[in-house]
Amino acid sequence: VTRKRTDAGTAAAIDTATAADGAKERLSRETIVDSALALVDAEGLDAVTIRRLAHDQGVTPMALYWHFRDKERLLDGIAERLLSNVVLPAEGAAADDVPTSWDVRFHQFLLAIIAALREHPAAADLVRTRIMLSTAGLDITESALELLAEAGFDEEQSAQLAGQALGSIVLLVTTEPGLEVGPDAELKEQARRTKRAALQSLPPERYPRVMASVEAFLACGDSQEYFDLGLELFIAGARAVAPARRGSPAVS
Amino acid sequence: VTRKRTDAGTAAAIDTATAADGAKERLSRETIVDSALALVDAEGLDAVTIRRLAHDQGVTPMALYWHFRDKERLLDGIAERLLSNVVLPAEGAAADDVPTSWDVRFHQFLLAIIAALREHPAAADLVRTRIMLSTAGLDITESALELLAEAGFDEEQSAQLAGQALGSIVLLVTTEPGLEVGPDAELKEQARRTKRAALQSLPPERYPRVMASVEAFLACGDSQEYFDLGLELFIAGARAVAPARRGSPAVS
DNA sequence: ACCTGAACACCGTTCAAGT
DNA sequence: ACCTGAACACCGTTCAAGT
C-alpha cells in the first residue's frame, strides 16, 4: 500500500474536468461536492481528502473551509446530494379504484432509493448515518414511516424498521458482486484473484459450502435477481412481522 | 473537533492497565489486539491508531510493524478476535426425536453472534468485510450456509443471504438505541441533545411521523424487544422467500 | 465575501540499524 | 527475534492576513 502519488494519471483526468479546463469557475458547495463525487467514483471514499480536493480544484486546502466547516460537513454534503437525487414514486396512482397495497409500494419506494445510490456506490454508505440531516433525507424518511404505519407498525417499530431498510439497501448497493471501484480495476482484480486463491486452498472437507457458495456468488447472475432477492427478503419479513391492521383502508 | 490530546484522563486509564503498570510484559499479537480492543471500547474505532497504540504500550510505533504487516492487518486481527469470541450453539440437541427446524436454529445462531459483537459494539462493523479471513469466521459462515441450504436456498442465494444476515446483525449491534461509546459520555450526550433539538425545530406539519417515531425510538424499550424484532424480520423474511424444500428432513 | 500562507498536531510507513 | 531512530509523504485544522 504505497501512498506516494507518482502516478498522476487519474488525478489529471479529474483535473481536466475542472480546474485545468481553462474556464476557472468560482468555487461553491455544489462544485466541491461535484468533484468530490467524481473522486469517490474514480478512486473510492478514502481518496476524498480536503487537500486532494483542493489540489484538483487548483486551490488552497483552506479555501474549502470557507464552504464547509470541516470534513464531516463535506461528507454530509455528499450524502445530501445522493439523497436529493432520489426521485420518489408518485404518491397517488389515484386513477385506479383499487389502491396499491403498502408492501408493493414500499418495494417501489426502496427501488427508487437504490437507483440513486447505485449511481455512486462507493459513497452510498455515507447516507446510512446522515438521513436526518437534509430535507431530502427527511422527506424520504417521512414517506417510509407513512408506509410502515400503514402496515400496522407503531412508531417505535416503524423507526427501527426504516433504519433497517436503509441499512439493507445500502448493504445491497455497496456489496453488489460485479462492483469494482478502486483506483484502477487492475489492482482490485488482482486482490480478488488473491482472495479467491486463498479460498480455494482451504480444506474442502471442512468448508465445502463456503467454497461452493462464494464461487457461485461471485459468478453472479444479473444484478436484477440480486436486488430482487434482497428486497423481497426485507419486504416479506416486514409483511410477516407486521401486526394486524385495524381494517383495510376504506374504499371510497 | 479538536485533536490535541491535552486531556490525558482516559489515556492514563488505559496506560495503567498495560505499560505503566510496572510488569512490562512482552509485546505480542494478542496483547496488541487486547489493548486495541480496550481503546475501541473507550474511545471508538477512530482512536485506534498505530502511534496511539504504541504509545499506550510504552513502545515505538515501529514495534507494532513486527507483529502486523500494516494497519489493515491489525484491524483484521481485531475482527478475528471478535469472531473467535462467538460460541456457536451446540449442533445436535439429539436427545429429542423431533428435530428443531432450521429457522429457530438460525435464530439461535444469529443470537450467538450478536452476543459476541455486543461486547465491543464499536468494533462490530469490522467483521462485516472480514468474515472470510479467519478460521473462526469461516466456521461461522459454513454453519450459516448449512442452515440456509437446509431451508432450500441454492448456493448463490445462500451466499447472498448469509451476507445480508451478517449485515443486519452488525447494523443492529452498532445502532442499538441506548448505546454510547465515544471519548466520554458527556460529549456524546450533548451531541444527541443538539440533534434532538434540531429535530424538534422541524415543521411539524411536514414531518409528523419523523418527529414522533424518532422520539419513540430514542426513548426505546428494552434492548430485548429491539433485537427480537430485528432478528424476526430477517428470519421471517428468509422463511417467506425460501423455496419449497424437497421433502422435510427424514424422521429416523 | 472569498481565498492564501504559514504553522501545528497529528497520521501510516520505509529503511537502516541496534541488541 | 524483536525493537529503536530518523525520515518521508501525507492528513485535518487554526489563525492571521490578504483582496
CSV table of C-alpha atoms in Angstrom, one decimal, chain A residues 11-164:
chain,number,residue,atom,x,y,z
A,11,ALA,CA,-5.6,12.8,-11.0
A,12,ALA,CA,-5.0,14.5,-14.3
A,13,ALA,CA,-8.2,13.1,-15.7
A,14,ILE,CA,-10.1,14.7,-13.0
A,15,ASP,CA,-8.1,17.9,-13.2
A,16,THR,CA,-9.1,18.5,-16.8
A,17,ALA,CA,-12.7,18.2,-15.9
A,18,THR,CA,-12.5,21.1,-13.5
A,19,ALA,CA,-9.6,23.5,-12.8
A,20,ALA,CA,-7.2,22.8,-15.6
A,21,ASP,CA,-10.0,23.2,-18.1
A,22,GLY,CA,-9.4,26.8,-18.8
A,23,ALA,CA,-12.7,28.3,-17.6
A,24,LYS,CA,-11.7,28.6,-14.0
A,25,GLU,CA,-15.1,28.8,-12.4
A,26,ARG,CA,-15.8,30.0,-8.9
A,27,LEU,CA,-15.7,27.5,-6.0
A,28,SER,CA,-19.0,26.7,-4.4
A,29,ARG,CA,-20.6,24.0,-2.3
A,30,GLU,CA,-22.1,22.5,-5.4
A,31,THR,CA,-18.9,22.4,-7.4
A,32,ILE,CA,-16.9,21.0,-4.5
A,33,VAL,CA,-19.5,18.2,-4.0
A,34,ASP,CA,-19.4,17.6,-7.7
A,35,SER,CA,-15.7,17.0,-7.8
A,36,ALA,CA,-15.8,15.0,-4.5
A,37,LEU,CA,-18.3,12.7,-6.1
A,38,ALA,CA,-16.2,12.3,-9.2
A,39,LEU,CA,-13.3,11.4,-7.0
A,40,VAL,CA,-15.3,8.9,-5.0
A,41,ASP,CA,-16.4,7.2,-8.2
A,42,ALA,CA,-12.9,7.1,-9.6
A,43,GLU,CA,-10.8,6.2,-6.5
A,44,GLY,CA,-13.1,5.4,-3.6
A,45,LEU,CA,-14.1,7.2,-0.5
A,46,ASP,CA,-10.7,7.1,1.1
A,47,ALA,CA,-9.3,9.2,-1.7
A,48,VAL,CA,-11.6,12.0,-0.7
A,49,THR,CA,-9.4,14.4,1.2
A,50,ILE,CA,-9.6,18.1,1.8
A,51,ARG,CA,-6.1,18.6,0.4
A,52,ARG,CA,-6.6,16.3,-2.6
A,53,LEU,CA,-9.9,18.0,-3.5
A,54,ALA,CA,-8.3,21.4,-3.2
A,55,HIS,CA,-5.4,20.4,-5.4
A,56,ASP,CA,-7.7,19.1,-8.1
A,57,GLN,CA,-9.6,22.3,-7.9
A,58,GLY,CA,-6.4,24.3,-8.3
A,59,VAL,CA,-6.9,26.0,-4.9
A,60,THR,CA,-5.5,26.1,-1.4
A,61,PRO,CA,-6.8,23.5,1.1
A,62,MET,CA,-8.1,26.3,3.3
A,63,ALA,CA,-10.3,27.5,0.5
A,64,LEU,CA,-12.7,24.6,1.2
A,65,TYR,CA,-13.1,25.7,4.8
A,66,TRP,CA,-15.0,28.7,3.7
A,67,HIS,CA,-17.6,26.5,2.2
A,68,PHE,CA,-17.7,23.7,4.7
A,69,ARG,CA,-17.0,24.0,8.4
A,70,ASP,CA,-15.0,20.7,8.4
A,71,LYS,CA,-14.6,17.5,6.6
A,72,GLU,CA,-17.5,15.9,8.3
A,73,ARG,CA,-19.8,18.6,6.9
A,74,LEU,CA,-18.4,18.0,3.4
A,75,LEU,CA,-19.3,14.3,3.8
A,76,ASP,CA,-22.7,15.4,4.9
A,77,GLY,CA,-22.9,17.4,1.7
A,78,ILE,CA,-22.1,14.4,-0.4
A,79,ALA,CA,-24.8,12.4,1.4
A,80,GLU,CA,-27.3,15.1,0.9
A,81,ARG,CA,-26.6,15.2,-2.8
A,82,LEU,CA,-27.2,11.4,-3.1
A,83,LEU,CA,-30.4,11.7,-1.2
A,84,SER,CA,-31.6,14.6,-3.3
A,85,ASN,CA,-31.0,12.5,-6.4
A,86,VAL,CA,-33.7,10.1,-5.2
A,87,VAL,CA,-37.0,10.5,-7.1
A,88,LEU,CA,-39.7,9.0,-5.1
A,89,PRO,CA,-42.5,7.2,-6.9
A,90,ALA,CA,-45.6,9.4,-7.4
A,91,GLU,CA,-47.9,9.3,-4.3
A,92,GLY,CA,-51.3,8.5,-5.9
A,93,ALA,CA,-52.0,6.2,-8.8
A,94,ALA,CA,-55.4,7.5,-7.9
A,95,ALA,CA,-56.9,6.6,-11.3
A,96,ASP,CA,-57.4,3.0,-10.2
A,97,ASP,CA,-60.2,2.3,-7.8
A,98,VAL,CA,-58.2,-0.4,-6.1
A,99,PRO,CA,-55.4,1.1,-4.1
A,100,THR,CA,-52.0,-0.5,-4.3
A,101,SER,CA,-51.1,-2.3,-1.0
A,102,TRP,CA,-48.3,-0.9,1.2
A,103,ASP,CA,-45.9,-3.7,0.5
A,104,VAL,CA,-45.6,-3.3,-3.2
A,105,ARG,CA,-45.4,0.5,-2.7
A,106,PHE,CA,-42.7,0.0,-0.2
A,107,HIS,CA,-40.9,-2.2,-2.7
A,108,GLN,CA,-41.0,0.6,-5.4
A,109,PHE,CA,-40.0,3.1,-2.8
A,110,LEU,CA,-36.8,1.2,-1.9
A,111,LEU,CA,-36.1,0.6,-5.6
A,112,ALA,CA,-36.1,4.4,-6.1
A,113,ILE,CA,-33.5,4.9,-3.4
A,114,ILE,CA,-31.4,2.1,-4.7
A,115,ALA,CA,-31.4,3.6,-8.2
A,116,ALA,CA,-30.0,6.8,-6.8
A,117,LEU,CA,-27.4,5.1,-4.6
A,118,ARG,CA,-26.2,2.9,-7.5
A,119,GLU,CA,-25.0,5.9,-9.3
A,120,HIS,CA,-22.3,6.4,-6.7
A,121,PRO,CA,-21.9,3.0,-4.9
A,122,ALA,CA,-18.7,4.0,-3.1
A,123,ALA,CA,-20.5,6.9,-1.5
A,124,ALA,CA,-23.6,5.0,-0.6
A,125,ASP,CA,-22.5,4.1,2.9
A,126,LEU,CA,-22.4,7.8,3.8
A,127,VAL,CA,-26.2,8.2,3.8
A,128,ARG,CA,-26.8,5.5,6.4
A,129,THR,CA,-25.9,7.8,9.3
A,130,ARG,CA,-26.9,11.1,7.6
A,131,ILE,CA,-30.5,10.6,6.5
A,132,MET,CA,-31.9,13.0,9.1
A,133,LEU,CA,-29.5,15.8,8.2
A,134,SER,CA,-31.1,17.0,5.0
A,135,THR,CA,-34.7,17.8,3.9
A,136,ALA,CA,-34.3,15.3,1.1
A,137,GLY,CA,-33.5,12.6,3.6
A,138,LEU,CA,-36.3,13.7,5.9
A,139,ASP,CA,-38.8,13.6,3.1
A,140,ILE,CA,-37.7,10.0,2.3
A,141,THR,CA,-37.8,9.1,6.0
A,142,GLU,CA,-41.3,10.5,6.4
A,143,SER,CA,-42.5,8.5,3.4
A,144,ALA,CA,-41.0,5.4,4.8
A,145,LEU,CA,-42.7,5.9,8.1
A,146,GLU,CA,-46.0,6.5,6.5
A,147,LEU,CA,-45.8,3.2,4.6
A,148,LEU,CA,-44.8,1.4,7.7
A,149,ALA,CA,-47.6,2.9,9.7
A,150,GLU,CA,-49.9,1.8,7.0
A,151,ALA,CA,-48.6,-1.7,7.5
A,152,GLY,CA,-49.7,-1.5,11.2
A,153,PHE,CA,-46.4,-0.9,12.9
A,154,ASP,CA,-46.3,1.5,15.9
A,155,GLU,CA,-44.0,4.5,16.0
A,156,GLU,CA,-41.0,2.8,17.7
A,157,GLN,CA,-41.1,-0.2,15.4
A,158,SER,CA,-41.5,1.9,12.3
A,159,ALA,CA,-38.4,3.9,13.2
A,160,GLN,CA,-36.4,0.7,13.7
A,161,LEU,CA,-37.6,-0.9,10.5
A,162,ALA,CA,-37.0,2.2,8.5
A,163,GLY,CA,-33.4,2.2,9.8
A,164,GLN,CA,-33.0,-1.5,8.9
